[in-house]
Amino acid sequence: MENILNSLFVANRGHCPDRLEALPLSGSSRKYYRLFDGTESFIGVCHSSWEENRLFIEFSRHFRSKGLNVPQVFAVSADGLAYIQEDLGDCMLLDVVESRRNDASLNPEVLELYRKSLSELLRFQFLGGEGLDYSHCIPRPVFDRKCIAWDLNYFKYCFLKLAGASFSEDLLENDFELLLEQVCYVPADTFMFRDFQSRNIMVKGGKVWFIDYQGGRQGALHYDVASLLYDAIVAIPEVQREELLDYYIERLQQWRPVDVELFRKNYYRFVLIRLLQAMGAFGLRGLYERKQHFIDSIQPGLQSIHGLFESGRLGNDYPEIRRIVSNMLLREA
């Protein structure tokens, strides 16, 4: 892989990099390297899925043409399995949260970064979605009923089954069906990152930059906001979550007028969908693949789902999901 990136670097820059360093592995199978050239550095990426690589590269070029903060792609290998992109540094939004946090609340500096992220999200959703070719999106061009059903089953099979949870499959499917019926009418007509969370937002020069959007497609506005504000890694206090949601809705009205009460009702349903999908990932990557970061996320993820039900924002819907999560928290206590 190093040889491939070295050759690609030579073809683009005319000489070999001074050195190449492998970066820590992430949750995906992509391998990242930092290539140094004097005072400059670049990121080299190797990944066996040329389809995903193509999406990242095409999306990056499209978003940059819209003036959005994404890395520039400088060179791509002939087979599409490797590419070199702009280096945005090592400072994720998550790092800023952890370094500036002295208590449960987010300080003003971090809150401002969240506001910037939500403002930029709107630009991606509307500007970024203009003229974007969704035809190659994986697994489907729209985050529709089928995709949501896959995520709910991901929770059932990759988390509940692997965790040995006790549940009624019939009652759980009833909850899933109700949730699908409630959200399937929500317009899915703007760009959706799919994984809009603190690890995929970089902070550089006081601005927020965005990575890992190759899983994007058309979807509902609510999903990415839910992903950011209910990130299992960052426990945002409820009051501040609501402040940030209010901020997003206020800014949204400049792009598309919405019924605020209806938007909020659907938003919390998408929060539940996102949290259940995240638990599926924690089960697969943690319980099965034994990656510690994902194992450590299981308890906070369960707490987030429990807190969502306790807030009353889901009413009395989805009783089997609520019962399962409550029982698992008691078991873990």
CSV table of C-alpha atoms in Angstrom, one decimal:
chain,number,residue,atom,x,y,z
A,1,MET,CA,0.0,0.0,0.0
A,2,GLU,CA,2.9,2.3,0.8
A,3,ASN,CA,4.4,1.7,-2.6
A,4,ILE,CA,1.1,2.4,-4.3
A,5,LEU,CA,0.7,5.8,-2.5
A,6,ASN,CA,4.4,6.6,-3.1
A,7,SER,CA,3.9,6.1,-6.8
A,8,LEU,CA,0.7,8.1,-6.8
A,9,PHE,CA,2.5,10.9,-4.9
A,10,VAL,CA,5.3,10.9,-7.5
A,11,ALA,CA,2.9,11.1,-10.4
A,12,ASN,CA,1.1,14.1,-8.8
A,13,ARG,CA,4.0,16.0,-7.2
A,14,GLY,CA,7.0,14.9,-9.3
A,15,HIS,CA,9.0,13.4,-6.4
A,16,CYS,CA,8.8,11.0,-3.5
A,17,PRO,CA,7.4,12.1,-0.2
A,18,ASP,CA,9.9,12.7,2.6
A,19,ARG,CA,8.2,10.1,4.7
A,20,LEU,CA,5.0,8.2,5.1
A,21,GLU,CA,3.3,7.3,8.4
A,22,ALA,CA,0.4,4.9,8.9
A,23,LEU,CA,-2.5,6.4,10.9
A,24,PRO,CA,-4.5,4.5,13.5
A,25,LEU,CA,-7.2,2.3,12.2
A,26,SER,CA,-10.8,3.6,12.4
A,27,GLY,CA,-14.1,1.7,12.5
A,28,SER,CA,-14.0,1.1,8.7
A,29,SER,CA,-11.6,-1.0,6.7
A,30,ARG,CA,-10.0,2.0,5.1
A,31,LYS,CA,-6.3,2.5,5.7
A,32,TYR,CA,-5.0,6.0,6.1
A,33,TYR,CA,-1.5,7.4,5.8
A,34,ARG,CA,0.1,10.8,6.3
A,35,LEU,CA,2.6,11.7,3.5
A,36,PHE,CA,5.1,14.5,4.3
A,37,ASP,CA,6.6,16.8,1.7
A,38,GLY,CA,8.7,19.5,3.4
A,39,THR,CA,6.3,21.7,5.4
A,40,GLU,CA,3.3,20.2,3.7
A,41,SER,CA,1.4,17.0,4.5
A,42,PHE,CA,-1.3,15.0,2.7
A,43,ILE,CA,-3.5,12.1,3.5
A,44,GLY,CA,-3.3,8.9,1.5
A,45,VAL,CA,-6.2,6.5,1.5
A,46,CYS,CA,-6.3,2.8,0.5
A,47,HIS,CA,-9.6,1.0,0.4
A,48,SER,CA,-10.7,-2.1,-1.5
A,49,SER,CA,-14.2,-0.7,-2.4
A,50,TRP,CA,-13.8,1.4,-5.5
A,51,GLU,CA,-17.5,2.1,-5.3
A,52,GLU,CA,-17.1,3.9,-2.0
A,53,ASN,CA,-13.9,5.6,-3.1
A,54,ARG,CA,-15.7,6.9,-6.2
A,55,LEU,CA,-18.5,8.3,-4.1
A,56,PHE,CA,-16.1,10.1,-1.8
A,57,ILE,CA,-14.2,11.5,-4.7
A,58,GLU,CA,-17.2,12.6,-6.7
A,59,PHE,CA,-19.0,14.0,-3.6
A,60,SER,CA,-15.8,15.9,-2.6
A,61,ARG,CA,-15.5,17.5,-6.0
A,62,HIS,CA,-19.2,18.4,-6.1
A,63,PHE,CA,-19.2,19.9,-2.6
A,64,ARG,CA,-16.1,21.9,-3.2
A,65,SER,CA,-17.7,23.4,-6.3
A,66,LYS,CA,-20.5,24.6,-4.0
A,67,GLY,CA,-18.0,26.2,-1.6
A,68,LEU,CA,-18.4,23.6,1.1
A,69,ASN,CA,-15.7,22.7,3.6
A,70,VAL,CA,-14.5,19.3,2.5
A,71,PRO,CA,-10.9,18.1,1.6
A,72,GLN,CA,-9.6,18.5,-1.9
A,73,VAL,CA,-8.7,15.3,-3.7
A,74,PHE,CA,-5.4,15.6,-5.5
A,75,ALA,CA,-4.8,12.3,-7.1
A,76,VAL,CA,-6.6,9.0,-7.7
A,77,SER,CA,-5.0,5.7,-8.7
A,78,ALA,CA,-6.0,4.1,-12.1
A,79,ASP,CA,-7.9,1.3,-10.4
A,80,GLY,CA,-9.7,3.7,-8.0
A,81,LEU,CA,-8.5,1.9,-4.9
A,82,ALA,CA,-6.2,4.6,-3.6
A,83,TYR,CA,-6.2,8.4,-3.5
A,84,ILE,CA,-4.5,11.4,-2.0
A,85,GLN,CA,-6.4,14.1,-0.4
A,86,GLU,CA,-5.9,17.4,1.6
A,87,ASP,CA,-4.8,17.0,5.2
A,88,LEU,CA,-7.2,18.6,7.6
A,89,GLY,CA,-5.1,17.8,10.6
A,90,ASP,CA,-5.9,15.7,13.6
A,91,CYS,CA,-8.3,17.8,15.6
A,92,MET,CA,-11.8,16.4,15.5
A,93,LEU,CA,-14.8,18.1,17.1
A,94,LEU,CA,-14.7,15.3,19.6
A,95,ASP,CA,-11.2,16.3,20.6
A,96,VAL,CA,-12.2,19.8,21.2
A,97,VAL,CA,-15.2,18.7,23.3
A,98,GLU,CA,-12.9,16.4,25.5
A,99,SER,CA,-10.2,19.0,25.9
A,100,ARG,CA,-12.5,21.9,26.8
A,101,ARG,CA,-14.9,20.0,29.1
A,102,ASN,CA,-14.6,20.5,32.8
A,103,ASP,CA,-18.2,19.5,33.8
A,104,ALA,CA,-21.3,18.0,32.2
A,105,SER,CA,-22.0,21.1,30.1
A,106,LEU,CA,-20.5,22.1,26.8
A,107,ASN,CA,-18.6,25.4,27.2
A,108,PRO,CA,-19.4,28.5,25.0
A,109,GLU,CA,-16.5,27.8,22.6
A,110,VAL,CA,-17.7,24.2,22.0
A,111,LEU,CA,-21.3,25.3,21.6
A,112,GLU,CA,-20.3,27.7,19.0
A,113,LEU,CA,-18.6,24.9,17.0
A,114,TYR,CA,-21.8,22.9,17.2
A,115,ARG,CA,-23.7,25.9,15.9
A,116,LYS,CA,-21.3,26.2,13.0
A,117,SER,CA,-21.6,22.5,12.3
A,118,LEU,CA,-25.4,22.8,12.2
A,119,SER,CA,-25.3,25.9,10.0
A,120,GLU,CA,-22.9,24.1,7.6
A,121,LEU,CA,-25.1,21.0,7.7
A,122,LEU,CA,-27.9,23.1,6.3
A,123,ARG,CA,-25.7,24.3,3.5
A,124,PHE,CA,-24.8,20.7,2.7
A,125,GLN,CA,-28.4,19.6,2.8
A,126,PHE,CA,-29.6,22.2,0.4
A,127,LEU,CA,-26.7,23.6,-1.6
A,128,GLY,CA,-24.8,20.3,-1.5
A,129,GLY,CA,-27.8,18.4,-2.7
A,130,GLU,CA,-28.3,20.7,-5.7
A,131,GLY,CA,-27.2,18.9,-8.8
A,132,LEU,CA,-25.7,16.0,-6.9
A,133,ASP,CA,-25.7,12.6,-8.7
A,134,TYR,CA,-27.2,10.1,-6.3
A,135,SER,CA,-27.3,7.3,-8.8
A,136,HIS,CA,-24.2,5.5,-7.4
A,137,CYS,CA,-25.1,5.8,-3.7
A,138,ILE,CA,-24.7,2.6,-1.6
A,139,PRO,CA,-26.9,0.7,-0.9
A,140,ARG,CA,-29.7,3.0,-2.3
A,141,PRO,CA,-30.0,6.5,-3.6
A,142,VAL,CA,-32.6,7.4,-1.0
A,143,PHE,CA,-32.8,6.7,2.7
A,144,ASP,CA,-36.3,5.3,2.4
A,145,ARG,CA,-38.5,2.8,4.2
A,146,LYS,CA,-36.4,-0.2,3.1
A,147,CYS,CA,-33.2,1.4,4.4
A,148,ILE,CA,-34.8,2.3,7.7
A,149,ALA,CA,-36.1,-1.3,8.0
A,150,TRP,CA,-32.5,-2.5,7.4
A,151,ASP,CA,-31.3,-0.3,10.3
A,152,LEU,CA,-33.9,-1.6,12.6
A,153,ASN,CA,-33.0,-5.2,11.8
A,154,TYR,CA,-29.3,-4.2,12.3
A,155,PHE,CA,-30.3,-3.4,15.9
A,156,LYS,CA,-32.1,-6.7,16.3
A,157,TYR,CA,-29.6,-9.0,14.8
A,158,CYS,CA,-26.2,-7.3,15.4
A,159,PHE,CA,-27.0,-6.0,18.9
A,160,LEU,CA,-29.8,-7.7,20.6
A,161,LYS,CA,-29.0,-11.2,19.3
A,162,LEU,CA,-25.2,-10.8,20.0
A,163,ALA,CA,-25.9,-9.4,23.4
A,164,GLY,CA,-28.2,-12.3,24.3
A,165,ALA,CA,-31.1,-9.9,25.1
A,166,SER,CA,-34.5,-11.4,26.0
A,167,PHE,CA,-37.3,-10.0,23.8
A,168,SER,CA,-40.5,-10.8,22.0
A,169,GLU,CA,-39.7,-10.8,18.3
A,170,ASP,CA,-43.4,-10.4,17.5
A,171,LEU,CA,-43.8,-7.3,19.8
A,172,LEU,CA,-40.5,-5.9,18.6
A,173,GLU,CA,-41.6,-6.1,15.0
A,174,ASN,CA,-44.9,-4.4,15.9
A,175,ASP,CA,-42.8,-1.5,17.2
A,176,PHE,CA,-40.7,-1.5,14.1
A,177,GLU,CA,-43.8,-1.4,11.8
A,178,LEU,CA,-45.3,1.5,13.8
A,179,LEU,CA,-42.1,3.5,13.5
A,180,LEU,CA,-41.8,2.8,9.8
A,181,GLU,CA,-45.4,3.9,9.2
A,182,GLN,CA,-44.8,7.1,11.1
A,183,VAL,CA,-41.7,8.3,9.3
A,184,CYS,CA,-42.2,6.9,5.8
A,185,TYR,CA,-44.2,10.0,4.7
A,186,VAL,CA,-41.5,12.5,5.8
A,187,PRO,CA,-39.9,14.0,2.7
A,188,ALA,CA,-36.5,12.5,1.9
A,189,ASP,CA,-35.3,15.1,-0.6
A,190,THR,CA,-32.1,16.7,0.7
A,191,PHE,CA,-28.6,15.5,1.1
A,192,MET,CA,-28.1,13.2,4.2
A,193,PHE,CA,-24.5,12.5,5.4
A,194,ARG,CA,-25.7,9.4,7.2
A,195,ASP,CA,-22.9,9.5,9.8
A,196,PHE,CA,-22.8,13.2,10.8
A,197,GLN,CA,-21.1,12.9,14.2
A,198,SER,CA,-18.2,14.4,16.2
A,199,ARG,CA,-15.5,12.1,14.8
A,200,ASN,CA,-16.3,13.2,11.2
A,201,ILE,CA,-16.2,16.9,11.8
A,202,MET,CA,-12.7,18.4,11.8
A,203,VAL,CA,-11.7,21.7,13.3
A,204,LYS,CA,-9.1,23.7,11.5
A,205,GLY,CA,-8.4,27.4,11.5
A,206,GLY,CA,-11.6,28.1,13.6
A,207,LYS,CA,-13.7,26.5,10.9
A,208,VAL,CA,-15.5,23.1,10.8
A,209,TRP,CA,-14.6,20.7,8.0
A,210,PHE,CA,-16.3,17.5,7.0
A,211,ILE,CA,-15.2,14.0,6.1
A,212,ASP,CA,-16.6,10.5,5.8
A,213,TYR,CA,-19.7,11.4,3.7
A,214,GLN,CA,-19.4,8.6,1.1
A,215,GLY,CA,-22.4,6.9,2.7
A,216,GLY,CA,-24.5,9.9,1.9
A,217,ARG,CA,-27.7,9.9,-0.1
A,218,GLN,CA,-31.0,11.7,-0.2
A,219,GLY,CA,-32.9,11.6,3.1
A,220,ALA,CA,-34.9,13.5,5.7
A,221,LEU,CA,-33.5,16.6,7.2
A,222,HIS,CA,-34.0,15.3,10.8
A,223,TYR,CA,-31.6,12.3,10.6
A,224,ASP,CA,-28.2,14.1,10.5
A,225,VAL,CA,-29.3,16.5,13.3
A,226,ALA,CA,-30.2,13.5,15.4
A,227,SER,CA,-26.8,11.9,14.6
A,228,LEU,CA,-24.9,14.9,15.9
A,229,LEU,CA,-26.9,15.8,18.9
A,230,TYR,CA,-27.4,12.2,20.1
A,231,ASP,CA,-23.9,11.1,19.4
A,232,ALA,CA,-23.2,8.3,21.9
A,233,ILE,CA,-19.6,9.4,22.4
A,234,VAL,CA,-20.5,13.0,23.5
A,235,ALA,CA,-23.1,13.2,26.2
A,236,ILE,CA,-24.7,16.6,25.5
A,237,PRO,CA,-26.9,17.8,28.4
A,238,GLU,CA,-30.5,17.9,27.5
A,239,VAL,CA,-30.9,21.6,27.9
A,240,GLN,CA,-28.1,22.3,25.5
A,241,ARG,CA,-29.4,19.6,23.0
A,242,GLU,CA,-32.7,21.5,22.9
A,243,GLU,CA,-30.9,24.9,22.5
A,244,LEU,CA,-29.0,23.5,19.5
A,245,LEU,CA,-32.1,21.9,18.0
A,246,ASP,CA,-33.9,25.3,18.4
A,247,TYR,CA,-31.0,26.9,16.6
A,248,TYR,CA,-31.1,24.5,13.8
A,249,ILE,CA,-34.9,24.9,13.3
A,250,GLU,CA,-34.6,28.7,13.4
A,251,ARG,CA,-31.9,28.6,10.7
A,252,LEU,CA,-33.8,25.9,8.7
A,253,GLN,CA,-36.7,28.4,8.3
A,254,GLN,CA,-34.4,30.5,6.1
A,255,TRP,CA,-34.1,27.5,3.7
A,256,ARG,CA,-37.5,25.9,3.9
A,257,PRO,CA,-40.5,26.9,6.1
A,258,VAL,CA,-41.5,24.0,8.4
A,259,ASP,CA,-44.2,23.3,10.9
A,260,VAL,CA,-42.1,23.3,14.0
A,261,GLU,CA,-44.3,21.1,16.1
A,262,LEU,CA,-44.5,18.4,13.4
A,263,PHE,CA,-40.8,18.7,12.7
A,264,ARG,CA,-40.0,18.1,16.4
A,265,LYS,CA,-42.3,15.1,16.6
A,266,ASN,CA,-40.7,13.5,13.6
A,267,TYR,CA,-37.2,14.5,14.8
A,268,TYR,CA,-37.5,12.4,17.9
A,269,ARG,CA,-38.6,9.4,15.9
A,270,PHE,CA,-35.5,9.8,13.8
A,271,VAL,CA,-33.4,10.1,17.0
A,272,LEU,CA,-34.7,6.7,18.0
A,273,ILE,CA,-33.9,5.2,14.5
A,274,ARG,CA,-30.4,6.7,14.7
A,275,LEU,CA,-29.8,5.4,18.2
A,276,LEU,CA,-31.0,1.9,17.3
A,277,GLN,CA,-28.7,1.9,14.2
A,278,ALA,CA,-25.8,3.0,16.4
A,279,MET,CA,-26.5,0.1,18.8
A,280,GLY,CA,-26.3,-2.3,15.8
A,281,ALA,CA,-22.8,-0.9,15.0
A,282,PHE,CA,-21.7,-1.2,18.6
A,283,GLY,CA,-22.8,-4.8,18.6
A,284,LEU,CA,-21.1,-5.7,15.4
A,285,ARG,CA,-17.9,-3.8,16.0
A,286,GLY,CA,-17.8,-4.3,19.7
A,287,LEU,CA,-19.4,-7.6,20.7
A,288,TYR,CA,-18.4,-9.4,17.5
A,289,GLU,CA,-15.1,-7.7,16.4
A,290,ARG,CA,-14.1,-6.9,20.0
A,291,LYS,CA,-13.1,-3.3,19.2
A,292,GLN,CA,-12.9,-1.6,22.6
A,293,HIS,CA,-14.2,1.8,21.5
A,294,PHE,CA,-17.5,0.3,20.4
A,295,ILE,CA,-17.8,-1.9,23.5
A,296,ASP,CA,-17.4,1.3,25.6
A,297,SER,CA,-20.2,2.9,23.6
A,298,ILE,CA,-22.8,0.3,24.5
A,299,GLN,CA,-23.7,1.6,27.9
A,300,PRO,CA,-24.0,5.3,26.9
A,301,GLY,CA,-26.0,4.2,23.9
A,302,LEU,CA,-28.5,2.3,26.0
A,303,GLN,CA,-28.7,5.3,28.4
A,304,SER,CA,-29.5,7.6,25.5
A,305,ILE,CA,-32.4,5.4,24.3
A,306,HIS,CA,-33.7,5.1,27.9
A,307,GLY,CA,-33.5,8.9,28.4
A,308,LEU,CA,-35.4,9.5,25.2
A,309,PHE,CA,-38.2,7.3,26.4
A,310,GLU,CA,-38.1,8.9,29.9
A,311,SER,CA,-38.4,12.4,28.4
A,312,GLY,CA,-41.9,11.5,27.2
A,313,ARG,CA,-41.1,12.7,23.6
A,314,LEU,CA,-42.1,9.3,22.2
A,315,GLY,CA,-45.3,9.1,24.1
A,316,ASN,CA,-46.4,5.5,24.8
A,317,ASP,CA,-45.2,4.2,21.4
A,318,TYR,CA,-42.7,1.3,21.0
A,319,PRO,CA,-43.2,-0.4,24.4
A,320,GLU,CA,-41.2,-3.5,23.5
A,321,ILE,CA,-38.1,-1.4,22.6
A,322,ARG,CA,-38.5,0.5,25.9
A,323,ARG,CA,-38.8,-2.7,27.9
A,324,ILE,CA,-35.8,-4.3,26.3
A,325,VAL,CA,-33.6,-1.3,26.9
A,326,SER,CA,-34.7,-0.9,30.5
A,327,ASN,CA,-34.1,-4.6,31.2
A,328,MET,CA,-30.6,-4.4,29.6
A,329,LEU,CA,-29.7,-1.4,31.8
A,330,LEU,CA,-30.8,-3.3,34.9
A,331,ARG,CA,-28.8,-6.3,33.8
A,332,GLU,CA,-25.7,-4.1,33.3
A,333,ALA,CA,-26.1,-2.3,36.6
